[in-house]
Coordinates of C-alpha atoms in Angstrom, one line a residue:
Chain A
X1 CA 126.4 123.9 -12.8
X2 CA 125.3 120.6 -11.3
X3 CA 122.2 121.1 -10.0
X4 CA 119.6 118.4 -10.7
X5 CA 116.3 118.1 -8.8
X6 CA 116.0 114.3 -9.1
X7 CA 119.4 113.7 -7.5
X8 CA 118.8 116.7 -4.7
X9 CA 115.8 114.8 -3.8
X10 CA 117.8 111.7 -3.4
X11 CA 119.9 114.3 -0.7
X12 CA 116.9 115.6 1.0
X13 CA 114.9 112.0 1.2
X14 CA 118.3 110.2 3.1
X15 CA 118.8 113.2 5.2
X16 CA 116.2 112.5 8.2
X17 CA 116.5 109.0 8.1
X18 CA 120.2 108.8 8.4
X19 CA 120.0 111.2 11.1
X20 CA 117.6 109.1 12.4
X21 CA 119.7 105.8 12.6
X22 CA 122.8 107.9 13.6
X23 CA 121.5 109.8 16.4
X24 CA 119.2 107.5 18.3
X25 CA 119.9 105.7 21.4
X26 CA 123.0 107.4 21.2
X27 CA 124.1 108.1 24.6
X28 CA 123.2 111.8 26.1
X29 CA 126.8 113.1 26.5
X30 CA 127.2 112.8 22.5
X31 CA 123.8 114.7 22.2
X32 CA 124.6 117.4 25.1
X33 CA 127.9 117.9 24.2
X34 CA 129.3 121.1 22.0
X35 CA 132.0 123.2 20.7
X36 CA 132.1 125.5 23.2
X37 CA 130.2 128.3 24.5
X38 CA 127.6 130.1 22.2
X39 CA 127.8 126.5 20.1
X40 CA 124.8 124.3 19.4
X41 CA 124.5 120.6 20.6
X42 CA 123.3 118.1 18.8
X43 CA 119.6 118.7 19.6
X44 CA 120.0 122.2 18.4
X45 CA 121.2 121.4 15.0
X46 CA 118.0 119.1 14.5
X47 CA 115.4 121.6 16.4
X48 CA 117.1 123.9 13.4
X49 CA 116.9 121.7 10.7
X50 CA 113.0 121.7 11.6
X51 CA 113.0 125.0 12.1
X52 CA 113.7 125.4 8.7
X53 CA 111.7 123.4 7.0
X54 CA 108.7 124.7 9.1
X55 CA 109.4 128.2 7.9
X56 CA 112.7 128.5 5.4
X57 CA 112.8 126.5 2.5
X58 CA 109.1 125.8 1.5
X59 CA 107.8 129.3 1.7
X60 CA 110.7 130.9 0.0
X61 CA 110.4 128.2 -2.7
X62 CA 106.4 129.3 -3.0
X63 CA 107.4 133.0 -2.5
X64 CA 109.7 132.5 -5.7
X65 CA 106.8 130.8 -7.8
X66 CA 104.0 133.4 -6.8
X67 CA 105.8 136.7 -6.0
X68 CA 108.9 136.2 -7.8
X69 CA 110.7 140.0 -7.6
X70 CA 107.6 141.8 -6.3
X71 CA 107.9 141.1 -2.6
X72 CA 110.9 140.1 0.2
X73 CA 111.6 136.9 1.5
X74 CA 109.1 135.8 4.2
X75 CA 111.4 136.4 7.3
X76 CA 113.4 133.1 8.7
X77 CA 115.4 134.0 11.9
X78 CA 118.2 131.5 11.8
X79 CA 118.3 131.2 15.7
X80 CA 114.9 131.4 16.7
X81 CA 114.5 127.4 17.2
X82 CA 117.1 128.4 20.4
X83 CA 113.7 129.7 22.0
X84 CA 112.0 126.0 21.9
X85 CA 112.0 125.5 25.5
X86 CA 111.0 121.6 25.3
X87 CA 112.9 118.3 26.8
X88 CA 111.5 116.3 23.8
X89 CA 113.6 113.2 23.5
X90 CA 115.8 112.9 20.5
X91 CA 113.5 110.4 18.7
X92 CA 110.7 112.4 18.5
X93 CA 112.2 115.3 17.1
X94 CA 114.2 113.2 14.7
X95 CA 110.3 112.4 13.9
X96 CA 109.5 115.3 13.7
X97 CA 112.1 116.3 11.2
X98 CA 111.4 113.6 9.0
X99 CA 108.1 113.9 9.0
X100 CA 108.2 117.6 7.9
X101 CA 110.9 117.0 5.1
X102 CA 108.4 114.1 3.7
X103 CA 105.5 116.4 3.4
X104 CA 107.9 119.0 2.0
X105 CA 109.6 116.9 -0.5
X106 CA 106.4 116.0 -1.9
X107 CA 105.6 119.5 -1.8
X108 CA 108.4 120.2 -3.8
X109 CA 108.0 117.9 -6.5
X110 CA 104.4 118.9 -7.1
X111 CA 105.0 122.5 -7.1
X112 CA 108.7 122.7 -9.4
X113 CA 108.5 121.9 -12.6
X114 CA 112.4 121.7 -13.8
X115 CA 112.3 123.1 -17.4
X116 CA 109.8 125.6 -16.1
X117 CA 110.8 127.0 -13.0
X118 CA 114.8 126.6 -12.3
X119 CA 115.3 130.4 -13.2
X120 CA 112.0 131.9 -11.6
X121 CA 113.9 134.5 -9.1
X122 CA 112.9 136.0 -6.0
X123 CA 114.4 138.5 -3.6
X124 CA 116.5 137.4 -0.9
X125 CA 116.8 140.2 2.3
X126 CA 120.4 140.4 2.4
X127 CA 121.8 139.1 -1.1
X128 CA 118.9 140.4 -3.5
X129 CA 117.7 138.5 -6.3
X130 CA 118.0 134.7 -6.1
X131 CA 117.2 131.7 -8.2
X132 CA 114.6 128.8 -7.8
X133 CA 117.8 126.6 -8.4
X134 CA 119.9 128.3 -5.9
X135 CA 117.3 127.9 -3.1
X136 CA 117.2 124.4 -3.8
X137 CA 120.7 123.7 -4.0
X138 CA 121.2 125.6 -0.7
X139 CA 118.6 123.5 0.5
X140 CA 121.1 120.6 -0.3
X141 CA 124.5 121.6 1.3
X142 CA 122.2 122.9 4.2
X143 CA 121.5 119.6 4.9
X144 CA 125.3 118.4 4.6
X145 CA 126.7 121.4 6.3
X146 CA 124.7 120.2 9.5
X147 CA 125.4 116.4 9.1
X148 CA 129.4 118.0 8.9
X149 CA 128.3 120.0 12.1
X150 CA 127.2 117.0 13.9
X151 CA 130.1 114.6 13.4
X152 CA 132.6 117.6 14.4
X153 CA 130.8 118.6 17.8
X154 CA 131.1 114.7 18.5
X155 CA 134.6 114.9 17.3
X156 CA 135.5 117.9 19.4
X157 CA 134.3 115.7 22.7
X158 CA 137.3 113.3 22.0
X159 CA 139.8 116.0 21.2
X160 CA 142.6 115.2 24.3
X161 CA 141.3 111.7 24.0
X162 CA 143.2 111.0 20.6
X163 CA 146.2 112.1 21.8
X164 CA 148.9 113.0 19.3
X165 CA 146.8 111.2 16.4
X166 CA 145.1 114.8 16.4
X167 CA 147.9 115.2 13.7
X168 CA 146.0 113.1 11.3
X169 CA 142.4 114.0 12.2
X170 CA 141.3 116.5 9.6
X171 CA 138.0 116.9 11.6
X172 CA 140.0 118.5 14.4
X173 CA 141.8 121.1 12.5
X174 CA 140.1 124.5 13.5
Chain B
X1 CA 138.9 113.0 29.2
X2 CA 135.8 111.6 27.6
X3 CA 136.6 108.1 26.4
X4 CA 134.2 105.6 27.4
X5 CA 134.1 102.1 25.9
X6 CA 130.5 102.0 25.7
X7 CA 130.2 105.1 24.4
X8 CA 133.0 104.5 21.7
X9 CA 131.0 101.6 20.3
X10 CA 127.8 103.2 20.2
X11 CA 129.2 105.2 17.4
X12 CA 131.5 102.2 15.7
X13 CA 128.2 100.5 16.0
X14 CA 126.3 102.6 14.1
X15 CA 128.9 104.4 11.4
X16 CA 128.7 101.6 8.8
X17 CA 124.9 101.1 8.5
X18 CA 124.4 104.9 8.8
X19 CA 126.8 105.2 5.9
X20 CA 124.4 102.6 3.9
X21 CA 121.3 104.4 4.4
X22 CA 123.0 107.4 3.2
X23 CA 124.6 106.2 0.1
X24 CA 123.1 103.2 -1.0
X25 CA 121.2 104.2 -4.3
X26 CA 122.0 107.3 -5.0
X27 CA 122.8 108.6 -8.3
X28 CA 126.6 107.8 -9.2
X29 CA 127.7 111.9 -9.5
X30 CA 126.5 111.7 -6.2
X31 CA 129.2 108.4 -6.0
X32 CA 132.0 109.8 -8.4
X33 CA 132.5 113.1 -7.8
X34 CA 135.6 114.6 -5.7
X35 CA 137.0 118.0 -4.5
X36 CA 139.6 117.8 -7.1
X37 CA 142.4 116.5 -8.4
X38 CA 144.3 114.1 -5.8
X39 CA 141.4 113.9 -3.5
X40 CA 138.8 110.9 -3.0
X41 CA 135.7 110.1 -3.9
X42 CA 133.1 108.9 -1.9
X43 CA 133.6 104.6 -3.0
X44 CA 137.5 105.4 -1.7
X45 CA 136.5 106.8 1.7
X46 CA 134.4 103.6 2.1
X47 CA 137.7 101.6 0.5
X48 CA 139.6 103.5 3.1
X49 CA 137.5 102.2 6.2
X50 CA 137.1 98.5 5.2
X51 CA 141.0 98.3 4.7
X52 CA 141.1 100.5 8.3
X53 CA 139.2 97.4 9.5
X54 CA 141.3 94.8 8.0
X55 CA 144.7 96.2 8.6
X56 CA 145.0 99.0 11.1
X57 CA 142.7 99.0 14.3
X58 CA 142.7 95.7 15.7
X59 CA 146.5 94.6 14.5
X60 CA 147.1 97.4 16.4
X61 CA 145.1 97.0 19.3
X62 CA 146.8 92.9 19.8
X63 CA 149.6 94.6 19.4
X64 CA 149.1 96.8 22.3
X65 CA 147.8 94.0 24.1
X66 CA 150.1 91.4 23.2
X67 CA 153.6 93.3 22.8
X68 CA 153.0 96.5 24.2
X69 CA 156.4 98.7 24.5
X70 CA 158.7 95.9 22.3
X71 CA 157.2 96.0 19.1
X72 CA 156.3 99.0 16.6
X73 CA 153.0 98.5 15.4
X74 CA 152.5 96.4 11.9
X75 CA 152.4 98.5 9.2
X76 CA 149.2 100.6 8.0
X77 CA 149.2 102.2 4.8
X78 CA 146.6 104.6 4.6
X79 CA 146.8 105.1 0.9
X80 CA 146.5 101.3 -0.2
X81 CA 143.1 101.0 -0.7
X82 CA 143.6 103.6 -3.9
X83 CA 145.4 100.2 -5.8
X84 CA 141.9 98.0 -5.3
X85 CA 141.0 97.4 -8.5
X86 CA 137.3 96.9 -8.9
X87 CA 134.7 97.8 -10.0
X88 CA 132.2 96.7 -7.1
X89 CA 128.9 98.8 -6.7
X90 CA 128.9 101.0 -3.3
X91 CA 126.1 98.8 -1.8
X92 CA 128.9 95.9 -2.2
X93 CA 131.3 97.6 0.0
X94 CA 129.0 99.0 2.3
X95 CA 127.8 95.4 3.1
X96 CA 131.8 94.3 3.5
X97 CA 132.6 97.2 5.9
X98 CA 129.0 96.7 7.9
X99 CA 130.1 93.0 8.3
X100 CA 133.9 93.1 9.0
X101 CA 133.2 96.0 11.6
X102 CA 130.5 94.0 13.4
X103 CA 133.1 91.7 13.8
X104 CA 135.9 93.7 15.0
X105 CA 133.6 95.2 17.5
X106 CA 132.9 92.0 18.7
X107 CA 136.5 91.8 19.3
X108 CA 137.3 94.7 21.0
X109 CA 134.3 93.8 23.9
X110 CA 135.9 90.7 24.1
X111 CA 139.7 91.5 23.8
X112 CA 139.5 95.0 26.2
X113 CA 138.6 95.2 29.8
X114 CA 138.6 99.0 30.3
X115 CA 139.6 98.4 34.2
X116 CA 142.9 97.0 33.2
X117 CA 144.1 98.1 29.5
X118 CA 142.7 101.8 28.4
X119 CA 146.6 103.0 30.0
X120 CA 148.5 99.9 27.9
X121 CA 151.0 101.5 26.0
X122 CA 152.6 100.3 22.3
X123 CA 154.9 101.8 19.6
X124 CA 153.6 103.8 17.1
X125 CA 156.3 103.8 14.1
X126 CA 155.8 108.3 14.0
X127 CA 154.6 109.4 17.4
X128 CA 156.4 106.9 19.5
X129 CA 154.4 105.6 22.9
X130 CA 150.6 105.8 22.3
X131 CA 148.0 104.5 24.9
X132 CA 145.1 102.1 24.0
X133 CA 142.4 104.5 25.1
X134 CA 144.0 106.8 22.6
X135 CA 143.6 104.5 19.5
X136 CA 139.9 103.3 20.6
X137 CA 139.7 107.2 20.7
X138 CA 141.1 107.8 17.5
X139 CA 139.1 104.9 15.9
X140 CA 135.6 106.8 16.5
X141 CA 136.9 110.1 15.8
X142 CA 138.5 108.6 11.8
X143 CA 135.0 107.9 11.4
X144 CA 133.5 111.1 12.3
X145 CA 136.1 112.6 10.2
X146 CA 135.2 110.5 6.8
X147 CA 131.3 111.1 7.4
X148 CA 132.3 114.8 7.4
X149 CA 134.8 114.5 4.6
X150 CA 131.6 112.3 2.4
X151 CA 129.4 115.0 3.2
X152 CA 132.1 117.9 2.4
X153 CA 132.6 116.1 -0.8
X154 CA 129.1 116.1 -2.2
X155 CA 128.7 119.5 -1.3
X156 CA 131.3 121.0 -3.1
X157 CA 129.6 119.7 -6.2
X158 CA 126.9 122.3 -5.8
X159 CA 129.7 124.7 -5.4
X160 CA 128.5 127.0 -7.8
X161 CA 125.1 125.9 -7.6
X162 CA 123.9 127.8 -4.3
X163 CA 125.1 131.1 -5.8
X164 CA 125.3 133.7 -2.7
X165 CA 124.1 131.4 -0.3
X166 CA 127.9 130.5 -0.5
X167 CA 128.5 132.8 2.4
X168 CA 126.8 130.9 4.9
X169 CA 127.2 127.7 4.5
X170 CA 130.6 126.5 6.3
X171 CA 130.8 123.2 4.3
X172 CA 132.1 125.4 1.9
X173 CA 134.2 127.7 3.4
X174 CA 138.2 126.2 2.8

């Protein structure tokens, strides 16, 4: 196991921010764009990333710490931040994100105490009992799973544009 | 087709110092750690895009420009940069590739006018005839690819870590 909370921290601090500088400005057909139908854009991936932090990561972390095996999971629907019906520019909701995270972060590091808590289990809907550690390891790779997401649906907008170097471009290989 | 000059650089633009809010200062397993034995770490991904600056995208794009059809293109090899033998810090070689591909984008606004050479054609030594707009496409979509292989990279170190959460995280899935 690798897990260390210091260095996920250093993850989930960068996270918003390099979003941040990646993201705006950018032109809208990079943000609009997508892998197809039933496929988020680029604005979807951050309304989720939100999403989560609004309702995923922060109350399961608590519901570990005060429920442990007594109780579910607080529900977190995966899609729901589909339903956000806003035009809100990409800058604010990059805001919004980091924002969130910051206050979560801090959160985190109050709440956790390492030596203490890494084991503390709670119960996930569909997989059962969970760690502490693997909720905030998840946390992690959540975070680089959607920066992965991002760069591909970009990728996929160039796809005939590369030609035959498609050959060599491991992010088009699906 | 997408490709659109403007477009192209808004990402060229932006890849290097996105790259150095991301990395710079995090913890060296963060740094050092790989999927394995024969793949890279994160300092020879960056190695690999500073020599892709020096060697690859604008020798290739004179050479389009000033040979076209009569020459095959000088020679890339994209495995050099694993003989550099340093020991130079990440925020060293973020710093080299920020600088030499401000400069080669500098280049490219002043070498290309998109009226008259996206359809120039040159030789490239395995595919034959490639176009210009297919290496300026190519160029954006290598870095999207090595964001997404950084970001693959440091996730698979929590592997393990996330437990069942395995399942739905795609970073992971290969």
């Amino acid at each position: 196991m690798n897990f260390n909370l210091n260095e996920a921290i250093e993850i989930l601090d960068r996270t918003p921010k390099t979003l941040d500088y990646f993201l705006s400005g950018l032109s809208d057909q990079w943000l609009q764009c997508n892998e197809g139908e039933e496929t988020w854009n680029v604005y979807e991936v951050i309304d989720h990333l939100i999403e989560g932090e609004k309702n995923n990561w922060i109350p399961r972390l608590e519901a570990i710490l005060q429920e442990g095996d007594s109780k579910l999971f607080p529900p977190f629907d995966r899609y729901s931040h589909l339903n956000r019906n806003t035009v809100e520019p990409i800058k604010r909701r990059l805001l919004e994100f980091s924002s969130i995270r910051k206050l979560n972060t801090t959160k985190l590091t109050i709440l956790v105490e390492p030596e203490l808590h890494l084991e503390r289990t709670g119960v996930h809907p569909a997989f059962g009992s969970v760690k502490l550690r693997e909720l905030l390891s998840t946390w992690v790779v959540h975070d680089l799973t959607h920066i992965s997401q991002i760069v591909r649906i970009m990728a996929e907008r160039y796809r005939d544009d590369v030609g035959p170097w498609k050959e060599y471009l491991g992010i088009l290989k699906k």
